[in-house]
CSV table of C-alpha atoms in Angstrom, one decimal:
chain,number,residue,atom,x,y,z
X,1,MET,CA,136.0,82.5,57.9
X,2,VAL,CA,134.0,85.6,58.4
X,3,VAL,CA,130.2,84.7,56.5
X,4,ASP,CA,130.1,81.4,58.6
X,5,ILE,CA,130.5,83.0,61.6
X,6,VAL,CA,127.6,85.4,61.6
X,7,GLN,CA,125.8,83.0,58.7
X,8,GLU,CA,125.4,80.9,62.8
X,9,LEU,CA,125.1,83.6,65.1
X,10,LYS,CA,121.9,84.5,62.8
X,11,GLN,CA,120.3,81.5,63.5
X,12,GLN,CA,120.2,81.6,66.6
X,13,ASN,CA,119.7,85.0,66.8
X,14,SER,CA,117.9,86.1,64.1
X,15,ARG,CA,117.3,89.8,65.1
X,16,LEU,CA,121.3,90.6,65.1
X,17,VAL,CA,122.8,92.7,63.2
X,18,TYR,CA,126.0,93.0,60.7
X,19,VAL,CA,127.6,96.2,60.5
X,20,CYS,CA,130.3,95.7,57.6
X,21,ASP,CA,133.1,97.8,56.1
X,22,PRO,CA,134.1,96.9,52.7
X,23,VAL,CA,138.2,98.1,53.7
X,24,LEU,CA,139.5,97.5,49.8
X,25,GLY,CA,140.9,101.0,49.3
X,26,ASP,CA,140.3,104.4,48.5
X,27,LYS,CA,141.1,107.7,45.3
X,28,TRP,CA,143.4,109.5,46.2
X,29,ASN,CA,143.2,112.7,43.8
X,30,GLY,CA,141.1,111.1,42.2
X,31,GLU,CA,142.5,108.2,40.9
X,32,GLY,CA,141.1,104.7,42.7
X,33,SER,CA,143.4,102.5,44.4
X,34,MET,CA,142.9,98.8,46.1
X,35,TYR,CA,143.7,98.4,49.1
X,36,VAL,CA,143.7,94.2,48.2
X,37,PRO,CA,144.2,92.0,46.4
X,38,GLU,CA,141.4,91.4,43.4
X,39,ASP,CA,140.9,88.8,44.3
X,40,LEU,CA,139.6,89.2,47.0
X,41,LEU,CA,136.5,91.3,45.6
X,42,PRO,CA,133.8,88.9,44.2
X,43,VAL,CA,134.4,87.2,47.8
X,44,TYR,CA,133.0,90.5,49.4
X,45,ARG,CA,130.4,90.7,46.6
X,46,GLU,CA,129.1,87.9,46.5
X,47,LYS,CA,129.9,86.3,49.7
X,48,VAL,CA,130.9,88.8,52.6
X,49,VAL,CA,128.3,92.2,51.0
X,50,PRO,CA,125.2,89.8,51.1
X,51,VAL,CA,125.3,88.8,54.7
X,52,ALA,CA,126.0,91.8,55.8
X,53,ASP,CA,122.7,94.6,57.6
X,54,ILE,CA,124.7,97.3,57.0
X,55,ILE,CA,127.6,98.2,54.6
X,56,THR,CA,130.1,101.4,54.6
X,57,PRO,CA,131.6,101.4,51.0
X,58,ASN,CA,133.3,104.9,50.6
X,59,GLN,CA,133.1,105.6,47.1
X,60,PHE,CA,135.8,104.2,45.1
X,61,GLU,CA,134.7,100.9,47.6
X,62,ALA,CA,130.9,101.1,46.4
X,63,GLU,CA,131.4,101.5,42.7
X,64,LEU,CA,133.3,98.0,43.4
X,65,LEU,CA,130.9,96.5,44.8
X,66,SER,CA,128.6,97.3,42.2
X,67,GLY,CA,130.3,97.3,39.6
X,68,ARG,CA,129.4,100.5,38.3
X,69,LYS,CA,131.0,104.6,38.4
X,70,ILE,CA,129.0,107.2,40.6
X,71,HIS,CA,129.7,111.1,37.8
X,72,SER,CA,126.6,112.0,40.2
X,73,GLN,CA,124.5,111.6,43.0
X,74,GLU,CA,122.0,110.2,41.3
X,75,GLU,CA,124.1,107.0,39.7
X,76,ALA,CA,125.5,107.2,43.6
X,77,LEU,CA,121.5,105.9,44.7
X,78,ALA,CA,121.3,104.1,41.3
X,79,VAL,CA,124.6,102.5,42.4
X,80,MET,CA,122.9,102.0,46.6
X,81,ASP,CA,120.4,100.6,45.2
X,82,VAL,CA,122.4,97.5,43.5
X,83,LEU,CA,124.2,97.2,46.7
X,84,HIS,CA,120.9,96.6,48.2
X,85,SER,CA,119.6,94.6,45.6
X,86,LEU,CA,123.3,92.8,47.2
X,87,GLY,CA,120.9,92.2,50.7
X,88,PRO,CA,121.4,95.1,53.4
X,89,GLU,CA,118.9,97.6,54.2
X,90,THR,CA,121.7,100.1,55.0
X,91,VAL,CA,124.1,101.8,52.9
X,92,VAL,CA,125.6,104.1,54.5
X,93,ILE,CA,128.6,105.7,51.2
X,94,THR,CA,130.9,107.5,53.9
X,95,SER,CA,133.2,109.7,51.5
X,96,SER,CA,132.6,110.6,47.5
X,97,ASP,CA,134.2,113.3,45.8
X,98,LEU,CA,130.8,114.8,44.3
X,99,PRO,CA,130.8,118.4,44.7
X,100,SER,CA,129.2,119.7,47.3
X,101,PRO,CA,127.1,123.3,47.5
X,102,ARG,CA,129.5,124.5,49.7
X,103,GLY,CA,131.9,124.4,48.5
X,104,SER,CA,135.7,122.6,47.8
X,105,ASP,CA,136.5,122.3,52.0
X,106,TYR,CA,133.2,120.0,52.6
X,107,LEU,CA,132.5,116.3,50.9
X,108,ILE,CA,129.7,114.3,51.2
X,109,ALA,CA,127.5,111.0,51.7
X,110,LEU,CA,125.1,109.8,51.2
X,111,GLY,CA,122.5,106.7,52.8
X,112,SER,CA,119.5,104.4,51.8
X,113,GLN,CA,117.8,102.9,54.1
X,114,ARG,CA,114.7,100.3,53.5
X,115,ARG,CA,112.7,98.7,55.5
X,116,LYS,CA,108.9,96.6,55.8
X,117,ARG,CA,106.5,99.0,56.4
X,118,PRO,CA,103.4,97.5,58.8
X,119,ASP,CA,101.4,96.5,55.8
X,120,GLY,CA,104.6,94.7,54.4
X,121,SER,CA,105.3,97.0,51.5
X,122,MET,CA,109.0,98.8,51.2
X,123,VAL,CA,110.0,101.8,52.0
X,124,THR,CA,113.0,103.7,51.1
X,125,GLU,CA,114.7,106.9,53.0
X,126,ARG,CA,117.8,108.5,51.7
X,127,ILE,CA,119.4,111.1,53.0
X,128,ARG,CA,123.2,113.3,52.2
X,129,MET,CA,125.3,114.7,54.1
X,130,ASP,CA,127.6,117.8,53.6
X,131,ILE,CA,130.9,117.0,55.6
X,132,ARG,CA,133.6,119.9,56.3
X,133,LYS,CA,136.9,117.9,55.8
X,134,VAL,CA,139.7,117.4,58.3
X,135,ASP,CA,143.2,118.7,57.6
X,136,ALA,CA,144.7,115.6,59.3
X,137,VAL,CA,145.4,112.1,59.4
X,138,PHE,CA,143.0,109.4,61.1
X,139,VAL,CA,143.8,105.4,62.9
X,140,GLY,CA,140.4,103.8,63.3
X,141,THR,CA,137.5,106.7,62.4
X,142,GLY,CA,136.2,104.0,59.7
X,143,ASP,CA,136.0,101.5,62.6
X,144,LEU,CA,134.2,104.7,64.7
X,145,PHE,CA,131.7,105.6,62.8
X,146,ALA,CA,130.5,101.6,61.8
X,147,ALA,CA,130.5,101.3,65.3
X,148,MET,CA,128.8,104.6,66.0
X,149,LEU,CA,126.2,103.5,63.7
X,150,LEU,CA,124.9,100.2,64.3
X,151,ALA,CA,124.4,102.3,67.7
X,152,TRP,CA,122.0,105.2,65.6
X,153,THR,CA,120.4,102.4,63.2
X,154,HIS,CA,119.3,100.6,67.0
X,155,LYS,CA,118.0,103.1,69.1
X,156,HIS,CA,116.5,104.8,65.7
X,157,PRO,CA,115.9,102.1,63.2
X,158,ASN,CA,113.2,104.1,61.0
X,159,ASN,CA,114.9,107.2,60.8
X,160,LEU,CA,118.3,107.2,58.9
X,161,LYS,CA,118.7,110.9,58.8
X,162,VAL,CA,118.9,110.8,62.4
X,163,ALA,CA,121.3,107.9,63.1
X,164,CYS,CA,124.1,110.1,60.2
X,165,GLU,CA,123.0,113.5,62.0
X,166,LYS,CA,124.0,111.7,65.3
X,167,THR,CA,127.1,109.5,63.9
X,168,VAL,CA,128.2,111.8,62.3
X,169,SER,CA,128.0,114.8,64.8
X,170,ALA,CA,129.8,112.3,67.4
X,171,MET,CA,132.4,112.1,64.9
X,172,HIS,CA,132.7,115.5,64.2
X,173,HIS,CA,133.0,116.0,68.4
X,174,VAL,CA,135.4,113.3,68.5
X,175,LEU,CA,137.9,114.6,65.6
X,176,GLN,CA,138.1,117.6,66.8
X,177,ARG,CA,138.8,117.6,70.4
X,178,THR,CA,141.4,115.5,69.3
X,179,ILE,CA,143.1,117.9,67.0
X,180,GLN,CA,142.4,120.6,69.7
X,181,CYS,CA,144.9,117.7,72.2
X,182,ALA,CA,147.2,116.7,69.2
X,183,LYS,CA,147.8,120.1,68.3
X,184,ALA,CA,148.7,121.0,72.7
X,185,GLN,CA,150.8,118.6,73.0
X,186,ALA,CA,152.5,119.1,69.8
X,187,GLY,CA,153.9,122.7,70.6
X,188,GLU,CA,153.3,125.8,68.5
X,189,GLY,CA,153.6,125.5,65.1
X,190,LEU,CA,154.3,122.5,65.0
X,191,ARG,CA,152.5,119.0,63.1
X,192,PRO,CA,150.9,116.7,65.5
X,193,SER,CA,152.3,113.1,65.4
X,194,PRO,CA,150.0,110.6,64.1
X,195,ALA,CA,150.8,108.9,67.9
X,196,GLN,CA,149.2,112.7,69.5
X,197,LEU,CA,146.4,112.2,67.1
X,198,GLU,CA,145.4,109.3,68.6
X,199,LEU,CA,141.4,109.3,68.9
X,200,ARG,CA,140.5,110.4,71.8
X,201,MET,CA,137.1,108.6,72.9
X,202,VAL,CA,137.1,108.4,76.5
X,203,GLN,CA,138.0,111.8,76.9
X,204,SER,CA,134.7,112.2,74.2
X,205,LYS,CA,132.7,110.2,76.0
X,206,ARG,CA,129.6,112.0,76.7
X,207,ASP,CA,129.8,113.9,73.0
X,208,ILE,CA,129.5,110.2,71.6
X,209,GLU,CA,126.1,109.4,74.4
X,210,ASP,CA,124.4,112.3,73.2
X,211,PRO,CA,125.4,114.3,70.5
X,212,GLU,CA,125.3,118.1,69.9
X,213,ILE,CA,123.8,117.5,66.8
X,214,VAL,CA,125.9,120.1,64.0
X,215,VAL,CA,125.6,118.7,60.8
X,216,GLN,CA,122.6,118.0,59.4
X,217,ALA,CA,121.4,115.2,56.9
X,218,ALA,CA,118.5,117.0,53.8
X,219,VAL,CA,116.3,113.6,52.9
X,220,LEU,CA,116.2,113.5,49.4
C-alpha cells in the first residue's frame, strides 16, 4: 500500500514530501458523486491523508474527508483546519462552488499552510484565488496541478501565495496553449476531440519553468 511505502521512505529521508490528490469524487450540477466505493473513504481519512504533507482535494472531497459541508468561505477555512488536524501542513481546495464576486465565469480555490516559526510557534497562511473557468474537458490536469504545486512549494516553502500563483498561472498557460492547438487541429467551427485536447506540456516547458503571473492570490 502507498502508505507503507511513504512511511518507509520517510524513515530513510525525513525531508521527503508526499503530495496526495485524494481522488474520491466531484460535484455535478450541485450534487456530489463518488468515483470510488464508499468503504475507501475511511482508508483515505485514517491512513492516507495523515501521512501526506500536501493534499489537493476539490470541495466535495474536502467535505468527505472532514465530514463537514462548505457553504461559505468561513466554512471552507474551518474544513481546512480539520484537514490540517489529520496531518497535512498544506491544504489546497482546488475548486469550489462558492460564488465569486467576479461572476459565474469564475471558480474559487482556497489554500492553507501551517508552518513552524524559528521560535517554535505555528503560523497559518491562507489564500484565495478567483480562477476563470475553461469550457473544455482535459485529462491529467489534477496530476499536473499536484506536480507543479509540489515544485513551487519546494521553491517557496514559506510563501503559499507565490507558490499557488505560479502553479495556477502555469496551468492557465498550458490550458490556453492546449485549446489553441486543439482548435487548430479540429478545424474552424468543430469541437476538439479528447485526443486533440491532450495537454501540451512539452510545448509549454518555458511557462511551466517560469510562468508569467496572470492569476493573483489574495491573502486572507
